[in-house]
Tab-separated table of C-alpha atoms in Angstrom:
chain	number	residue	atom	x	y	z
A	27	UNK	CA	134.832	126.058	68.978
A	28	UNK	CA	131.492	124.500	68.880
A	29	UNK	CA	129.061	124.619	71.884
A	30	UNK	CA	126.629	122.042	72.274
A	31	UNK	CA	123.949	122.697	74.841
A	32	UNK	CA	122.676	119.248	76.523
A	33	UNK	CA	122.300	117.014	79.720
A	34	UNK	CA	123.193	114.236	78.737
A	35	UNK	CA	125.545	111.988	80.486
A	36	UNK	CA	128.758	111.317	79.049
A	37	UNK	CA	127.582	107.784	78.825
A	38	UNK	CA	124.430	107.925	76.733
A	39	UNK	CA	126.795	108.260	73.489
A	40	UNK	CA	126.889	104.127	74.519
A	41	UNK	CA	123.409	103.419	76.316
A	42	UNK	CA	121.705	105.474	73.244
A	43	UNK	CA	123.562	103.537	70.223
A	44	UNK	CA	124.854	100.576	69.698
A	45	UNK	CA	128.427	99.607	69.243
A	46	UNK	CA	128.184	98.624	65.460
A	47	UNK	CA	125.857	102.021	64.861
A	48	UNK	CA	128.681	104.019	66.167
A	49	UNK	CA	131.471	102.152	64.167
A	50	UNK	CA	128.566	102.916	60.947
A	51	UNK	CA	128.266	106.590	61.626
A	52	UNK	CA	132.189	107.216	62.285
A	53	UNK	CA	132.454	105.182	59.131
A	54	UNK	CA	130.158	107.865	57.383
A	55	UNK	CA	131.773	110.901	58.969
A	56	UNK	CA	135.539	109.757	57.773
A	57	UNK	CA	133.598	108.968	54.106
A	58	UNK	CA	132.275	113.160	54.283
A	59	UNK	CA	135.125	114.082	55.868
A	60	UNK	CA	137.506	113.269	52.891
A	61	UNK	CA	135.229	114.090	50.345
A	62	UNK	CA	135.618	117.753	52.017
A	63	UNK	CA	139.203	117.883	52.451
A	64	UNK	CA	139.282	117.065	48.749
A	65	UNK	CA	137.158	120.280	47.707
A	66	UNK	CA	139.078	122.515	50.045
A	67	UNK	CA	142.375	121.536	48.165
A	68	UNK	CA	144.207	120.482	51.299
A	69	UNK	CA	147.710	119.052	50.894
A	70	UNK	CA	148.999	115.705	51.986
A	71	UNK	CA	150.243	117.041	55.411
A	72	UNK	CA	147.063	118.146	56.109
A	73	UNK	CA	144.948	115.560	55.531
A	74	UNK	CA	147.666	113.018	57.348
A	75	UNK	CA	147.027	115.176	60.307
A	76	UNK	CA	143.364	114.887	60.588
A	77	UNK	CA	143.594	111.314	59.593
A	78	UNK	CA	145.580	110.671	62.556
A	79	UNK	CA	142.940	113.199	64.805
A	80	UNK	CA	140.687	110.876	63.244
A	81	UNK	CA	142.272	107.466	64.279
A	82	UNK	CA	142.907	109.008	67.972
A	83	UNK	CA	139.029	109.798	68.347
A	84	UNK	CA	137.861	106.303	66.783
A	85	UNK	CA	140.444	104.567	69.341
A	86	UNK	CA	139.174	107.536	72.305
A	87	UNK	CA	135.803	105.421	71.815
A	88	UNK	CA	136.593	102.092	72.130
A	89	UNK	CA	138.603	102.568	74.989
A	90	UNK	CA	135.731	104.673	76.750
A	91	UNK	CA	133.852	102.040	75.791
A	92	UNK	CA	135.873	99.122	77.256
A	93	UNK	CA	136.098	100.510	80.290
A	94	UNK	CA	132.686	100.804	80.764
A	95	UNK	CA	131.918	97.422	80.770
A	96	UNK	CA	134.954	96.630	83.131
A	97	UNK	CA	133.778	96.080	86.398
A	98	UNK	CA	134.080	98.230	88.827
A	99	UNK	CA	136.763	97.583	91.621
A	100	UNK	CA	135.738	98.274	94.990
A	101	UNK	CA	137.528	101.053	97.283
A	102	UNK	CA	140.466	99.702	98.869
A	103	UNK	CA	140.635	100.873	102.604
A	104	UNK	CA	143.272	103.724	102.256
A	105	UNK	CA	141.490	104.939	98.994
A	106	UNK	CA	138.610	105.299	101.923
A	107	UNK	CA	140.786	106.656	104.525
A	108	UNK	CA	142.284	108.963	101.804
A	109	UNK	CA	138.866	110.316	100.226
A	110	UNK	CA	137.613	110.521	104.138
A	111	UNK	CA	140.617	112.383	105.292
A	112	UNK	CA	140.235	115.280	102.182
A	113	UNK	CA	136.330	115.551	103.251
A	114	UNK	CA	137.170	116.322	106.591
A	115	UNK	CA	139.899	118.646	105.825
A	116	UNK	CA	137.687	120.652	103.207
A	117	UNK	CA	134.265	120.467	104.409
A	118	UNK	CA	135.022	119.955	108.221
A	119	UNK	CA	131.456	118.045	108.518
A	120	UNK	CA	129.395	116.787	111.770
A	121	UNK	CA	129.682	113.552	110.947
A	122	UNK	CA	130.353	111.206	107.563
A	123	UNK	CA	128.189	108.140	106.906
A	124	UNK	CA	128.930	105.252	104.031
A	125	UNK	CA	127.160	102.817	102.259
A	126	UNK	CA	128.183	100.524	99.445
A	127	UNK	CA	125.307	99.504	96.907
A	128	UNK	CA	125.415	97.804	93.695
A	129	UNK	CA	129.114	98.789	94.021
A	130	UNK	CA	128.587	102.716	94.642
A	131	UNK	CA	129.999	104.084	97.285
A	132	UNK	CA	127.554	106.504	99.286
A	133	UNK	CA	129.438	109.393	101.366
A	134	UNK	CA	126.783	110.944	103.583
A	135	UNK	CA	128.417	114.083	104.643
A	136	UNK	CA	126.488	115.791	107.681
A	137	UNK	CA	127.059	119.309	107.935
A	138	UNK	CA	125.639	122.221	109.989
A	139	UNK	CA	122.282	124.252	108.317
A	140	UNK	CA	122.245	124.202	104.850
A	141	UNK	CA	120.254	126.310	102.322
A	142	UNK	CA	118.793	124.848	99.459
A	143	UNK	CA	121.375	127.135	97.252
A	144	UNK	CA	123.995	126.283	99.556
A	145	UNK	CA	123.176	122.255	98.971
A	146	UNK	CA	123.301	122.194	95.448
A	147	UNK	CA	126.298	124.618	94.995
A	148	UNK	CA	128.144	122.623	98.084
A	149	UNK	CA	127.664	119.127	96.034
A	150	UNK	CA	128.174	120.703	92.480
A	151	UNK	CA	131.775	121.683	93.809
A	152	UNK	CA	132.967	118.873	96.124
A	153	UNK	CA	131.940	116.537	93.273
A	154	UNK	CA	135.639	116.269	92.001
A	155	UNK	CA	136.658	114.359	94.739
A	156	UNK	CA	134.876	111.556	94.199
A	157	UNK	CA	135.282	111.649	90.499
A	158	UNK	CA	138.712	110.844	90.663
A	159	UNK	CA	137.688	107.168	91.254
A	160	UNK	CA	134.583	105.749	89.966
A	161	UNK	CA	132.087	104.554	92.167
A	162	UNK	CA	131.587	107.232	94.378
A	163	UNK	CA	128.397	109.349	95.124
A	164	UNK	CA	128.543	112.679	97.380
A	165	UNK	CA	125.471	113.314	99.024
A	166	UNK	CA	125.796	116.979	101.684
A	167	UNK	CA	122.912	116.954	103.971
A	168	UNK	CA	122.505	119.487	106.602
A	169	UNK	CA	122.672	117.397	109.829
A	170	UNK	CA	119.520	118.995	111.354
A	171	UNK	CA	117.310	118.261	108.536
A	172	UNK	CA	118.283	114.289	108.298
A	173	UNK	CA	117.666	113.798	112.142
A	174	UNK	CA	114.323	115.901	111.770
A	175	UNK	CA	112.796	113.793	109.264
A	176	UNK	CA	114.646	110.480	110.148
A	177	UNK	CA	112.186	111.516	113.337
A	178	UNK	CA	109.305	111.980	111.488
A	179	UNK	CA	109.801	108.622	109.337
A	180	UNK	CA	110.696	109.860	105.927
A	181	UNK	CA	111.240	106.555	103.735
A	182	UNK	CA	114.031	107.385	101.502
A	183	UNK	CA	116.307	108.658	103.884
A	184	UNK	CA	115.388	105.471	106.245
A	185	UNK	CA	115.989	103.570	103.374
A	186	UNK	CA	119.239	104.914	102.256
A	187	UNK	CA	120.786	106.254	105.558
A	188	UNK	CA	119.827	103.908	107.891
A	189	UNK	CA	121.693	101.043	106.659
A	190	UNK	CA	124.906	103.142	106.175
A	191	UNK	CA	127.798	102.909	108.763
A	192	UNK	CA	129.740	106.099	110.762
A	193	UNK	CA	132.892	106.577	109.760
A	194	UNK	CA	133.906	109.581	111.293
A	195	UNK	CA	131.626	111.554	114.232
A	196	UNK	CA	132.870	115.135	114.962
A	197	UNK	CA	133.454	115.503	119.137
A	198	UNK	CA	130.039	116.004	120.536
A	199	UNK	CA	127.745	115.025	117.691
A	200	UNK	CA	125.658	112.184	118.674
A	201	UNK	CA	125.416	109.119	116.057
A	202	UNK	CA	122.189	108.953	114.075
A	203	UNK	CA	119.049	107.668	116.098
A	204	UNK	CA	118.455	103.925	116.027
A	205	UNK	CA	114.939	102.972	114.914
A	206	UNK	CA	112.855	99.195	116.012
A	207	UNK	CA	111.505	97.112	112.985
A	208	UNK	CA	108.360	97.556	114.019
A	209	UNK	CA	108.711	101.187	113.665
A	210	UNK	CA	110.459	101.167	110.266
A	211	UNK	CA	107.826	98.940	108.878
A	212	UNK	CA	105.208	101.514	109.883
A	213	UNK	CA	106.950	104.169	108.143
A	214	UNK	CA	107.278	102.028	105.028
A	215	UNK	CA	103.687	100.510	105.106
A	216	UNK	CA	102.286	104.648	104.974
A	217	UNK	CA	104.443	105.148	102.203
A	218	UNK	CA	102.619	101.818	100.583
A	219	UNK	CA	99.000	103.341	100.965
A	220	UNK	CA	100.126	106.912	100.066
A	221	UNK	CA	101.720	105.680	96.711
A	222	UNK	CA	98.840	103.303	96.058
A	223	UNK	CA	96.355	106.197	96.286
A	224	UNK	CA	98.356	107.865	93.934
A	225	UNK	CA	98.420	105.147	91.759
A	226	UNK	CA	94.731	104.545	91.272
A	227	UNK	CA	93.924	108.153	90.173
A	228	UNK	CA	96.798	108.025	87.982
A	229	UNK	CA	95.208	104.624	87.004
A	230	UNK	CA	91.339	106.137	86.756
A	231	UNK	CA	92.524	109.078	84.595
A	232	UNK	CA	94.311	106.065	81.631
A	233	UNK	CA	91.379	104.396	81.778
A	234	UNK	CA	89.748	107.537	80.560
A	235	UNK	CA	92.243	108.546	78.301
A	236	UNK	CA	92.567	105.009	76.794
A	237	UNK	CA	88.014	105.696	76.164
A	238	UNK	CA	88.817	109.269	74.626
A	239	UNK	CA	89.819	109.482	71.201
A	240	UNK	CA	88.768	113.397	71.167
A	241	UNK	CA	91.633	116.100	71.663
A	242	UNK	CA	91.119	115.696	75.424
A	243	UNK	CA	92.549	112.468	75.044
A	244	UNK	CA	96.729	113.894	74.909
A	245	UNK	CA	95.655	115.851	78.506
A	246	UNK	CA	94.146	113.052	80.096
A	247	UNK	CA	97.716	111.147	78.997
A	248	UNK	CA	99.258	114.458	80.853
A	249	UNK	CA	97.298	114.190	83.469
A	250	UNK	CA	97.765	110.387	84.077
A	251	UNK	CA	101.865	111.163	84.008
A	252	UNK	CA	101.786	114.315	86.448
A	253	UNK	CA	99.330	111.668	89.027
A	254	UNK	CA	101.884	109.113	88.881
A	255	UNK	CA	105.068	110.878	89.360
A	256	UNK	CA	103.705	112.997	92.155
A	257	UNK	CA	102.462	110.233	94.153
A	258	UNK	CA	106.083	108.867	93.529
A	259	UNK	CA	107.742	111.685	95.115
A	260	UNK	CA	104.768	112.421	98.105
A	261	UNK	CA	105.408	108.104	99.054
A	262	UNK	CA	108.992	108.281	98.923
A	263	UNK	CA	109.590	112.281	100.832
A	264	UNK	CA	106.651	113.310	101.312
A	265	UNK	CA	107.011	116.202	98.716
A	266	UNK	CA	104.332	118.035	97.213
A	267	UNK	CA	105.528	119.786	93.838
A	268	UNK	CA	103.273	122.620	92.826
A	269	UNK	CA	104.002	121.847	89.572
A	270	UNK	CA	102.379	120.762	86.004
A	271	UNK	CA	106.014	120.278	84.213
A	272	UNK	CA	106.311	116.828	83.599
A	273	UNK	CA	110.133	117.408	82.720
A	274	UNK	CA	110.707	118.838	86.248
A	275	UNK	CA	108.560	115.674	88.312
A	276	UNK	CA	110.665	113.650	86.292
A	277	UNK	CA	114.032	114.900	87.404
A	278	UNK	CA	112.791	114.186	91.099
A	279	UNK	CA	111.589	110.983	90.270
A	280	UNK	CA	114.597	109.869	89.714
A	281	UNK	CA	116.225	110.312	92.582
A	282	UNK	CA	114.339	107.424	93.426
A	283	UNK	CA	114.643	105.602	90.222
A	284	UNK	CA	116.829	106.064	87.155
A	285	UNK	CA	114.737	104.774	84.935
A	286	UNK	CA	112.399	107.988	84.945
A	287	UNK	CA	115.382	110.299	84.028
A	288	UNK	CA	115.918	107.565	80.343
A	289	UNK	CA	112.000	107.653	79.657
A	290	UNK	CA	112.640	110.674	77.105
A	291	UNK	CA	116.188	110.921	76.286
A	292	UNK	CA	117.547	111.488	72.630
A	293	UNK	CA	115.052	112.128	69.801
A	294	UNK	CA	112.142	111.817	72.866
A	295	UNK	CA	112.962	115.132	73.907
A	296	UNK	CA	110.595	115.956	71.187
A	297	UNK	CA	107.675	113.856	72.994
A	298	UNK	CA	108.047	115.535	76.146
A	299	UNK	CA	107.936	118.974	75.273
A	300	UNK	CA	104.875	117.913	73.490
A	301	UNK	CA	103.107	116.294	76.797
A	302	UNK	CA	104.329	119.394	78.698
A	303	UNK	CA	102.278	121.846	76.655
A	304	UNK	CA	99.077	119.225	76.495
A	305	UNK	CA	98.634	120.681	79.928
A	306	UNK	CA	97.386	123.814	78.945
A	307	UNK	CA	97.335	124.060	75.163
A	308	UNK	CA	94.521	121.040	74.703
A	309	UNK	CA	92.305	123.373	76.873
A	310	UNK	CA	92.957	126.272	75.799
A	311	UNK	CA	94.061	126.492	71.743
A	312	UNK	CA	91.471	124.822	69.772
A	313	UNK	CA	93.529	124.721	66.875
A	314	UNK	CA	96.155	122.637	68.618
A	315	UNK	CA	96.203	118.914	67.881
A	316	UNK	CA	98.546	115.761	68.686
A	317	UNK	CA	99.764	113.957	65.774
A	318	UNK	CA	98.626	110.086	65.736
A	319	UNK	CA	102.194	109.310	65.197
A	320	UNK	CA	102.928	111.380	68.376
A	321	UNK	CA	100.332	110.630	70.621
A	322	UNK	CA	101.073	106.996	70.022
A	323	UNK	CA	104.203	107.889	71.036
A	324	UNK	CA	103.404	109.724	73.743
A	325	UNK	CA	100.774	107.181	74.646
A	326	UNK	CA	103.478	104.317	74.964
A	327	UNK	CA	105.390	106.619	77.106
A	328	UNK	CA	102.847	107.590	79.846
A	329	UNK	CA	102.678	103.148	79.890
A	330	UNK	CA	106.582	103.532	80.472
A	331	UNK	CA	106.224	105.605	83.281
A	332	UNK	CA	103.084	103.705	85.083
A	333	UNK	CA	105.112	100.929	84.346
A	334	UNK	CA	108.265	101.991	86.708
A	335	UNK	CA	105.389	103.594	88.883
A	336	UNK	CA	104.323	100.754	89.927
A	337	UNK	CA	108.174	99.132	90.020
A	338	UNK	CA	108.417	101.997	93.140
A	339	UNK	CA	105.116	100.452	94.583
A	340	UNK	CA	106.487	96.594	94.676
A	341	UNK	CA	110.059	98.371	96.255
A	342	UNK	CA	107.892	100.414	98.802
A	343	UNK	CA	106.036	96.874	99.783
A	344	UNK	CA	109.213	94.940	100.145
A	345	UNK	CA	111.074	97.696	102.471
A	346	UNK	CA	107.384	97.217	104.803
A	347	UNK	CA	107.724	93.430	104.492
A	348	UNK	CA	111.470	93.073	105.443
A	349	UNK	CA	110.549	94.666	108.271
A	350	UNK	CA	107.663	93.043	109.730
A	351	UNK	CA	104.408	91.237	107.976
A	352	UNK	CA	102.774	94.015	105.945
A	353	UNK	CA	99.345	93.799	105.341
């Protein structure tokens, strides 16, 4: 059996190609496909029975690809009750919190201490129970940690936690703390001038990559990227990523956003190992040199990611303005 290594979401076949590409390139592999059979001197039955594999898999994906652009039906209350109930029997948590949002639902499961292992592991396994209906996200978070820095004013988890409801508390545990507007926007409006000092080195170091035209120019592009994305992840959690990879800021980022996790996806792949090793390799290895094709490439894609950069900033100012006047 083949093995295909990749990360790609079972959806990207769709977001990737278009629906009359896909009926071009099935249309291609049935034309090589028979042309095959024919030189390996198959007989009729055979080549009626992969002819009908064949007519299965083109029908496989336009069903998969109906239903993807059915809407999605919201939870009825004893789904909830049902997917609640199986959480509490499994996991036995402190306490479970929900949130519906652009028709997700978001189960906050509170448990006791949890290792970062233990998260990842915990989420990677209970993840079956919420794929049996679409529209649900898991997220385990060890109850210490998410009253801790709910304390301390960390925006994403105000801004994704707070607005959730309890749905179950465990005897004893005391609901979540409740926070005034005035202190919310405060928390918000730091996040605002964190992520706009961010911003303007990331800003300072494309103004000097867009003068360069030498072979500095690909790690000022780098270092542009790496600026941006960290001050992403420092506004939003306060997280400080020791870390040049511009593959890995990009899988935090877009916890946040989405949109950083499509920037290089398909044939891009090819871009961003090539702005990961501009880091060191444009400073060190004087015989290495960027393609124009590719640094235009990459070029465009550093504007991608300032663009949805700054798409964070306008999100950060509107959570400090719904909460008071933000100046």
């Amino acid at each position: 059996m083949l093995q295909f290594e990749t990360n790609q979401a079972p959806d990207d076949l769709f977001n990737l190609f278009p629906k009359n590409e896909i009926n071009k390139y099935l249309w291609e592999m049935l034309q090589g496909w028979m042309i095959f059979l024919t030189q390996r001197e198959k007989d009729d039955l055979d080549i009626a029975t992969r002819m009908y594999f064949y007519e299965l898999l083109n029908h496989l994906l336009s069903h998969l690809d109906r239903n993807r652009e059915l809407p999605k039906e919201a939870l009825s209350t004893r789904e909830i009750d049902v997917l609640s109930s199986a959480l509490i029997e499994l996991l036995h948590p402190l306490a479970i919190y929900r949130k519906e949002s652009a028709q997700i639902q978001h189960w906050y499961i509170l448990l006791p201490h949890l290792s970062p292992d233990e998260h990842d592991e915990l989420e990677t396994v209970i993840g079956f129970l919420g794929s049996c209906q679409s529209g649900n996200q898991i997220h385990c978070i060890s109850a210490s940690y998410l009253k801790k820095n709910l304390e301390i004013g960390n925006p994403y988890l105000w801004s994704e936690v707070l607005p959730s409801e309890a749905y179950y508390l465990a005897p004893g545990f005391e609901p979540l703390p409740l926070f005034k507007d005035k202190e919310q926007q405060q928390v918000f409006s730091k996040a605002v001038e964190r992520l706009e000092i961010g911003l303007k080195k990331a800003e300072e170091f494309w103004v000097l990559a867009q003068q360069t035209e030498g072979n500095m120019k690909p790690f000022l592009l780098h270092q542009t990227t790496e600026m941006a994305l960290r001050s992403i992840l420092f506004a939003w959690e306060k997280l400080d990523k020791k870390t040049h990879e511009i593959r890995v800021l990009l899988r935090f980022a877009s916890k946040y956003n989405s949109k950083f996790q499509e920037v290089f996806s398909g044939e891009d792949e090819l871009i961003l190992n090539l702005i990961d090793k501009c880091y060191t390799n444009t400073r060190y290895k004087e015989d290495f040199k960027v393609e124009q094709k590719y640094r235009l490439k990459l070029e465009h894609k550093v504007k991608q990611i300032l663009s949805y950069s700054t798409d964070e900033l306008e999100r950060l100012k509107g959570l400090a303005l719904a909460k008071g006047n933000y100046n």
